[in-house]
Short mmCIF file of N, CA and C in Angstrom, two decimals:
data_model
loop_
_atom_site.label_atom_id
_atom_site.label_comp_id
_atom_site.label_asym_id
_atom_site.label_seq_id
_atom_site.Cartn_x
_atom_site.Cartn_y
_atom_site.Cartn_z
N MET A 3 120.42 66.03 25.53
CA MET A 3 119.37 65.86 27.21
C MET A 3 118.47 65.49 26.62
N GLY A 4 117.96 64.62 27.35
CA GLY A 4 116.47 63.79 26.54
C GLY A 4 115.20 63.61 27.19
N MET A 5 113.85 63.54 26.86
CA MET A 5 113.51 63.73 27.73
C MET A 5 111.87 62.47 27.60
N ASN A 6 111.11 61.95 28.49
CA ASN A 6 110.46 60.91 28.28
C ASN A 6 109.12 61.43 28.12
N VAL A 7 108.84 61.52 27.06
CA VAL A 7 107.31 61.79 26.67
C VAL A 7 106.24 60.88 26.71
N GLY A 8 106.55 59.93 26.51
CA GLY A 8 105.66 58.33 26.96
C GLY A 8 106.12 57.62 27.56
N SER A 9 105.42 56.18 27.95
CA SER A 9 106.25 54.76 28.04
C SER A 9 105.20 53.93 27.91
N ASP A 10 106.12 52.46 27.92
CA ASP A 10 104.98 51.48 27.38
C ASP A 10 104.36 50.73 28.91
N SER A 11 104.96 50.81 29.48
CA SER A 11 104.57 50.47 30.84
C SER A 11 102.89 51.38 31.48
N THR A 12 102.29 50.38 32.37
CA THR A 12 100.67 51.35 32.59
C THR A 12 101.46 52.04 34.19
N THR A 13 102.02 51.55 34.30
CA THR A 13 102.15 51.98 35.82
C THR A 13 103.82 53.50 36.46
N GLU A 14 102.36 54.44 37.22
CA GLU A 14 103.03 55.99 37.09
C GLU A 14 104.61 55.61 38.21
N ASP A 15 104.80 54.60 38.90
CA ASP A 15 106.15 54.42 40.32
C ASP A 15 107.27 54.06 39.45
N GLU A 16 107.31 54.19 38.66
CA GLU A 16 108.97 53.88 37.58
C GLU A 16 109.70 55.63 37.95
N GLY A 17 110.97 55.20 38.62
CA GLY A 17 111.33 56.11 38.94
C GLY A 17 112.68 57.25 37.84
N ILE A 18 112.86 58.18 37.53
CA ILE A 18 113.60 58.71 36.70
C ILE A 18 115.22 58.14 37.35
N VAL A 19 115.75 57.86 36.48
CA VAL A 19 117.02 57.30 36.67
C VAL A 19 118.56 57.97 36.18
N ASP A 20 117.49 59.28 35.29
CA ASP A 20 118.59 60.30 34.72
C ASP A 20 119.01 60.93 36.00
N ILE A 21 120.33 61.18 35.81
CA ILE A 21 120.99 62.05 36.64
C ILE A 21 120.64 63.48 37.07
N ASN A 22 120.20 64.26 37.55
CA ASN A 22 120.15 65.66 38.33
C ASN A 22 121.79 66.66 37.99
N THR A 23 122.04 67.13 36.98
CA THR A 23 123.93 67.52 37.12
C THR A 23 123.40 69.43 37.70
N THR A 24 122.05 69.86 37.59
CA THR A 24 121.83 71.30 38.08
C THR A 24 122.70 71.30 39.40
N PRO A 25 122.33 71.20 40.66
CA PRO A 25 123.14 71.25 41.78
C PRO A 25 124.61 71.10 41.89
N LEU A 26 125.10 70.00 40.92
CA LEU A 26 126.28 69.47 40.79
C LEU A 26 127.17 70.86 40.07
N ILE A 27 126.20 71.45 38.94
CA ILE A 27 127.06 72.75 38.06
C ILE A 27 126.89 74.07 39.20
N ASP A 28 125.40 74.39 40.26
CA ASP A 28 125.21 75.29 40.99
C ASP A 28 127.02 75.28 41.97
N VAL A 29 127.25 73.79 42.22
CA VAL A 29 128.42 74.08 43.25
C VAL A 29 129.86 74.32 42.69
N MET A 30 129.79 73.88 41.43
CA MET A 30 131.32 74.27 40.86
C MET A 30 131.45 75.78 40.30
N LEU A 31 130.11 76.15 39.91
CA LEU A 31 129.66 77.88 39.51
C LEU A 31 130.44 78.58 40.83
N VAL A 32 130.16 78.34 42.37
CA VAL A 32 130.29 78.89 43.84
C VAL A 32 131.48 78.52 43.70
N LEU A 33 132.02 77.33 43.62
CA LEU A 33 133.41 77.36 43.70
C LEU A 33 134.40 78.21 42.88
N LEU A 34 134.13 78.16 41.89
CA LEU A 34 135.11 78.89 40.52
C LEU A 34 135.23 80.88 40.87
N ILE A 35 133.86 81.10 41.23
CA ILE A 35 133.16 82.39 42.27
C ILE A 35 133.78 82.79 43.23
N MET A 36 134.43 81.86 44.24
CA MET A 36 135.04 82.20 45.22
C MET A 36 137.00 82.43 45.20
N LEU A 37 137.23 81.17 44.09
CA LEU A 37 138.44 80.98 43.37
C LEU A 37 138.73 82.67 43.03
N ILE A 38 137.78 83.13 41.90
CA ILE A 38 138.29 84.13 41.35
C ILE A 38 138.54 85.47 42.65
N ILE A 39 137.36 85.41 43.51
CA ILE A 39 137.17 86.45 44.16
C ILE A 39 139.01 86.51 45.18
N THR A 40 139.12 85.11 45.35
CA THR A 40 140.65 85.04 46.79
C THR A 40 141.53 85.65 45.93
N ILE A 41 141.73 85.21 44.64
CA ILE A 41 143.57 85.45 43.78
C ILE A 41 143.56 87.15 43.58
N PRO A 42 144.59 87.15 44.63
CA PRO A 42 145.18 88.77 44.62
C PRO A 42 145.40 89.79 43.39
N LEU A 43 144.47 90.87 43.71
CA LEU A 43 144.97 91.28 42.21
C LEU A 43 146.64 92.16 42.55
N GLN A 44 146.40 92.64 41.24
CA GLN A 44 148.10 93.33 41.35
C GLN A 44 148.06 94.36 40.85
N THR A 45 147.45 95.10 42.45
CA THR A 45 147.87 96.69 42.47
C THR A 45 148.73 97.23 42.69
N GLN A 46 149.93 96.57 43.54
CA GLN A 46 150.99 97.50 43.74
C GLN A 46 152.25 96.84 42.42
N SER A 47 152.73 98.16 42.53
CA SER A 47 154.15 98.41 41.08
C SER A 47 155.08 98.65 42.07
N VAL A 48 156.29 98.26 41.40
CA VAL A 48 157.52 99.03 41.93
C VAL A 48 158.29 99.29 40.64
N SER A 49 158.56 100.42 40.93
CA SER A 49 159.62 101.11 39.31
C SER A 49 160.99 100.96 39.87
N ILE A 50 161.65 100.64 38.42
CA ILE A 50 163.04 99.96 38.48
C ILE A 50 163.60 100.93 37.76
N ASP A 51 164.76 102.01 37.81
CA ASP A 51 165.47 102.23 36.77
C ASP A 51 166.77 101.11 36.18
N LEU A 52 166.24 101.04 35.37
CA LEU A 52 167.13 99.74 34.37
C LEU A 52 168.21 100.92 33.47
N PRO A 53 169.15 100.13 33.63
CA PRO A 53 170.27 101.16 32.79
C PRO A 53 170.28 100.96 31.03
N GLN A 54 170.29 102.42 30.69
CA GLN A 54 170.14 102.19 28.91
C GLN A 54 171.46 102.22 28.09
N GLY A 55 171.73 100.64 27.34
CA GLY A 55 172.35 101.20 26.72
C GLY A 55 173.52 99.69 27.11
N ASN A 56 174.62 99.91 26.67
CA ASN A 56 175.92 98.79 27.29
C ASN A 56 176.37 99.67 28.29
N PRO A 57 177.27 98.62 29.42
CA PRO A 57 178.16 99.81 29.88
C PRO A 57 179.39 99.77 29.47
N PRO A 58 180.30 100.37 29.86
CA PRO A 58 181.74 101.33 29.08
C PRO A 58 182.49 100.16 29.01
N PRO A 59 183.42 99.73 28.21
CA PRO A 59 184.50 99.00 28.84
C PRO A 59 185.24 99.47 29.92
N ALA A 60 185.41 98.01 30.51
CA ALA A 60 186.63 98.11 31.51
C ALA A 60 188.02 98.98 30.80
N THR A 61 188.42 99.74 31.83
CA THR A 61 189.85 100.58 31.61
C THR A 61 190.83 100.17 31.52
N HIS A 62 190.81 99.16 32.44
CA HIS A 62 192.23 98.34 32.73
C HIS A 62 191.78 97.03 33.09
N GLU A 63 192.36 96.21 33.13
CA GLU A 63 192.97 95.03 33.31
C GLU A 63 193.04 94.39 34.51
N VAL A 64 192.40 93.50 35.13
CA VAL A 64 192.28 93.04 36.39
C VAL A 64 193.14 91.71 36.81
N PRO A 65 194.58 91.87 37.39
CA PRO A 65 195.82 90.78 36.96
C PRO A 65 194.56 89.45 37.81
N VAL A 66 195.32 88.60 37.55
CA VAL A 66 194.82 87.37 37.94
C VAL A 66 195.89 86.39 38.71
N VAL A 67 196.33 86.23 39.74
CA VAL A 67 197.12 85.04 40.53
C VAL A 67 196.46 83.62 40.79
N THR A 68 197.16 82.60 40.43
CA THR A 68 196.83 81.34 40.84
C THR A 68 197.31 80.46 41.96
N LEU A 69 197.08 79.73 42.41
CA LEU A 69 197.79 79.43 43.61
C LEU A 69 197.12 77.66 43.57
N ALA A 70 198.29 76.71 43.17
CA ALA A 70 197.91 75.18 42.40
C ALA A 70 198.49 74.45 43.84
N ILE A 71 197.25 74.04 44.22
CA ILE A 71 198.12 72.63 45.18
C ILE A 71 197.75 71.80 44.73
N ASP A 72 199.55 71.20 44.93
CA ASP A 72 199.16 69.58 44.37
C ASP A 72 199.23 68.20 45.21
N PHE A 73 198.61 67.44 44.68
CA PHE A 73 198.55 66.26 45.35
C PHE A 73 199.59 66.14 46.88
N ASP A 74 200.93 66.30 46.69
CA ASP A 74 201.93 66.15 47.76
C ASP A 74 201.02 67.57 48.82
N ASN A 75 200.34 68.36 48.62
CA ASN A 75 200.13 69.61 49.06
C ASN A 75 201.39 70.48 48.90
N ALA A 76 201.86 70.52 47.61
CA ALA A 76 202.96 71.29 47.38
C ALA A 76 202.16 72.77 47.03
N ILE A 77 202.67 73.79 47.27
CA ILE A 77 201.83 74.94 46.77
C ILE A 77 202.25 75.89 45.82
N THR A 78 201.77 76.25 44.74
CA THR A 78 203.32 76.89 43.40
C THR A 78 201.80 77.96 43.42
N TRP A 79 202.78 79.15 43.29
CA TRP A 79 202.03 80.45 43.09
C TRP A 79 202.22 81.12 41.84
N ASN A 80 201.45 81.04 40.61
CA ASN A 80 201.69 81.12 38.70
C ASN A 80 202.89 80.69 38.68
N GLY A 81 202.57 79.21 38.77
CA GLY A 81 203.52 77.99 38.39
C GLY A 81 204.81 78.21 39.57
N GLU A 82 205.30 79.57 40.15
CA GLU A 82 206.65 78.99 40.92
C GLU A 82 206.10 78.76 42.04
N PRO A 83 206.87 77.56 42.63
CA PRO A 83 206.86 76.94 44.48
C PRO A 83 206.76 77.93 45.16
N VAL A 84 206.20 77.95 46.22
CA VAL A 84 206.37 78.87 47.59
C VAL A 84 207.36 78.02 48.00
N GLY A 85 208.18 78.44 48.75
CA GLY A 85 208.78 77.81 49.81
C GLY A 85 209.06 77.74 50.79
N SER A 86 207.76 78.58 51.61
CA SER A 86 207.73 78.77 53.13
C SER A 86 206.38 79.39 53.49
N GLU A 87 205.82 79.14 54.47
CA GLU A 87 204.66 80.13 55.24
C GLU A 87 204.32 81.36 55.02
N ALA A 88 206.45 81.97 55.49
CA ALA A 88 205.91 83.11 55.24
C ALA A 88 205.96 83.98 54.14
N GLU A 89 206.48 83.13 53.35
CA GLU A 89 206.54 83.41 51.63
C GLU A 89 204.87 83.53 51.53
N LEU A 90 204.23 82.43 51.22
CA LEU A 90 202.85 82.89 50.94
C LEU A 90 202.53 83.64 51.58
N GLN A 91 202.04 83.91 52.84
CA GLN A 91 201.67 84.98 53.87
C GLN A 91 202.00 86.80 53.01
N SER A 92 203.36 86.67 52.84
CA SER A 92 203.61 87.54 52.29
C SER A 92 203.40 88.54 50.56
N ARG A 93 203.06 87.38 49.97
CA ARG A 93 202.45 87.24 48.47
C ARG A 93 201.12 87.36 48.95
N LEU A 94 200.59 86.97 49.52
CA LEU A 94 198.84 86.80 49.78
C LEU A 94 198.64 88.44 50.42
N ALA A 95 199.19 88.85 51.66
CA ALA A 95 198.94 90.39 51.74
C ALA A 95 199.28 91.32 50.52
N GLU A 96 200.81 90.71 49.78
CA GLU A 96 200.78 92.20 48.69
C GLU A 96 199.66 91.63 47.94
N ILE A 97 198.60 91.44 47.58
CA ILE A 97 197.85 91.12 46.32
C ILE A 97 196.27 91.81 47.03
N ALA A 98 196.32 91.79 48.90
CA ALA A 98 195.38 92.16 49.45
C ALA A 98 195.35 93.75 49.60
N THR A 99 196.27 94.39 49.36
CA THR A 99 196.47 95.92 49.00
C THR A 99 196.52 96.78 47.87
N GLY A 100 196.56 98.09 48.15
CA GLY A 100 195.75 98.99 47.18
C GLY A 100 194.29 99.27 46.88
N PRO A 101 193.73 99.60 45.78
CA PRO A 101 192.72 99.85 46.25
C PRO A 101 191.80 99.02 45.57
N GLU A 102 190.78 98.77 45.75
CA GLU A 102 190.17 97.35 45.67
C GLU A 102 189.72 97.15 44.33
N ASP A 103 189.77 98.44 43.09
CA ASP A 103 189.04 97.98 41.38
C ASP A 103 190.55 97.27 40.92
N MET A 104 191.66 98.31 41.88
CA MET A 104 192.98 97.19 41.31
C MET A 104 193.47 96.14 41.56
N ARG A 105 192.95 95.33 43.07
CA ARG A 105 193.50 94.11 43.53
C ARG A 105 193.18 92.85 42.66
N ALA A 106 194.33 92.12 42.85
CA ALA A 106 194.20 90.87 41.77
C ALA A 106 193.31 89.80 42.13
N GLU A 107 192.53 88.82 41.17
CA GLU A 107 191.53 88.09 41.27
C GLU A 107 192.67 86.69 42.19
N PHE A 108 192.29 86.09 43.11
CA PHE A 108 193.28 85.14 44.10
C PHE A 108 192.70 84.01 43.62
N HIS A 109 193.11 82.76 42.13
CA HIS A 109 192.26 81.63 42.00
C HIS A 109 192.84 80.43 42.73
N VAL A 110 192.45 79.83 43.57
CA VAL A 110 193.03 78.43 44.19
C VAL A 110 192.24 77.32 43.55
N VAL A 111 193.36 76.60 43.06
CA VAL A 111 193.06 75.03 42.10
C VAL A 111 193.88 74.30 42.85
N PRO A 112 193.00 73.50 43.59
CA PRO A 112 193.16 72.60 44.50
C PRO A 112 193.32 71.09 43.62
N ASN A 113 194.14 70.21 43.85
CA ASN A 113 194.56 68.94 43.47
C ASN A 113 193.12 68.17 44.45
N ARG A 114 192.75 66.99 43.41
CA ARG A 114 191.68 65.84 43.72
C ARG A 114 192.18 65.35 45.28
N LEU A 115 193.78 65.16 45.12
CA LEU A 115 194.00 64.54 46.05
C LEU A 115 195.35 65.05 47.47
N ALA A 116 194.82 66.44 47.11
CA ALA A 116 195.25 67.87 48.58
C ALA A 116 194.76 67.28 49.65
N ASP A 117 195.19 67.74 50.72
CA ASP A 117 194.85 66.96 52.12
C ASP A 117 193.61 68.58 52.21
N TYR A 118 192.29 68.52 52.72
CA TYR A 118 191.49 69.45 52.75
C TYR A 118 192.15 70.37 53.71
N LYS A 119 192.73 70.28 54.95
CA LYS A 119 193.86 70.81 56.01
C LYS A 119 194.09 71.97 55.52
N THR A 120 195.25 71.49 54.37
CA THR A 120 195.72 72.24 53.19
C THR A 120 194.85 73.80 52.88
N VAL A 121 194.31 73.45 51.83
CA VAL A 121 192.93 74.32 50.87
C VAL A 121 192.70 75.53 52.01
N ILE A 122 192.10 74.68 53.28
CA ILE A 122 191.62 75.21 53.87
C ILE A 122 192.11 76.53 54.75
N HIS A 123 193.49 75.84 54.90
CA HIS A 123 194.57 77.21 55.37
C HIS A 123 194.91 78.36 54.78
N VAL A 124 194.95 78.14 53.08
CA VAL A 124 195.45 78.61 52.56
C VAL A 124 193.97 79.59 51.86
N MET A 125 193.11 79.40 52.47
CA MET A 125 191.70 80.20 52.24
C MET A 125 191.44 81.11 53.39
N ALA A 126 191.72 80.52 54.64
CA ALA A 126 191.81 81.41 55.56
C ALA A 126 192.67 82.27 55.58
N ASP A 127 194.18 81.91 55.30
CA ASP A 127 194.94 83.00 55.54
C ASP A 127 194.48 83.86 54.68
N ALA A 128 193.97 83.45 53.56
CA ALA A 128 193.37 85.01 52.47
C ALA A 128 192.96 85.55 52.94
N GLN A 129 192.04 84.81 53.49
CA GLN A 129 190.47 85.54 54.42
C GLN A 129 190.83 86.71 55.02
N ARG A 130 191.96 86.41 55.85
CA ARG A 130 192.29 86.99 56.91
C ARG A 130 193.20 88.26 56.68
N LEU A 131 194.17 87.98 55.45
CA LEU A 131 194.97 89.28 55.38
C LEU A 131 194.05 90.07 54.65
N GLY A 132 192.71 89.79 53.93
CA GLY A 132 192.19 91.12 53.66
C GLY A 132 192.00 90.47 51.94
N VAL A 133 191.73 89.81 51.28
CA VAL A 133 191.50 89.04 50.02
C VAL A 133 190.58 89.27 50.22
N SER A 134 189.98 90.15 48.65
CA SER A 134 188.04 90.04 48.36
C SER A 134 188.38 89.45 47.54
N LYS A 135 188.30 89.29 46.52
CA LYS A 135 188.18 88.47 45.11
C LYS A 135 189.11 86.83 45.13
N MET A 136 188.27 86.08 45.39
CA MET A 136 188.78 85.01 45.75
C MET A 136 187.84 83.93 45.14
N ALA A 137 188.23 82.72 44.31
CA ALA A 137 187.54 81.39 43.39
C ALA A 137 188.56 80.30 43.83
N ILE A 138 187.67 79.18 43.87
CA ILE A 138 187.78 77.86 43.81
C ILE A 138 187.89 77.19 42.44
N LEU A 139 188.93 77.07 41.64
CA LEU A 139 188.76 76.18 40.15
C LEU A 139 189.30 74.99 40.30
N GLY A 140 188.87 74.37 39.03
CA GLY A 140 188.99 72.64 39.05
C GLY A 140 188.35 72.13 39.73
N HIS A 141 186.98 72.18 40.11
CA HIS A 141 186.06 71.66 40.92
C HIS A 141 185.25 70.55 39.37
N GLU A 142 185.66 70.38 38.55
CA GLU A 142 185.18 69.89 37.43
C GLU A 142 186.04 67.88 37.64
N GLN A 143 186.86 68.42 38.60
CA GLN A 143 187.80 66.72 38.52
C GLN A 143 187.24 65.95 39.82
N PHE A 144 186.10 66.40 40.62
CA PHE A 144 185.46 65.68 41.59
C PHE A 144 184.40 65.33 41.10
N LEU A 145 183.54 65.53 40.44
CA LEU A 145 182.48 65.40 39.52
C LEU A 145 182.56 63.67 38.94
#
């Protein structure tokens, strides 16, 4: 910052062309203080009981049932063709019974060219009969 001590002109009517930054700094400091005041403080805490160590290994293996729906809407159950609707219903009811932790996982693998109606029909039947562990696999063919 500089200061004019003297000038070559003899007239006192010349204006100062320096910008007065004091009001600008005052406004900025007020805005900064307002921002600091309005930020909420973290006064609330939530206590969480986190588990210690590694979980124990599973005592039993959960069976997996794979139902594939081909491009011609043919349904196969673990590689074996399903002949009728009644057979599909009985197999779905079979995996839906028993204790929850022993129930089989139900994987639906539809072909890209399979009818939407067939895939949704199988999934709706599985849900209606009580299959709780269901997954749709093979989605990478749709990308």
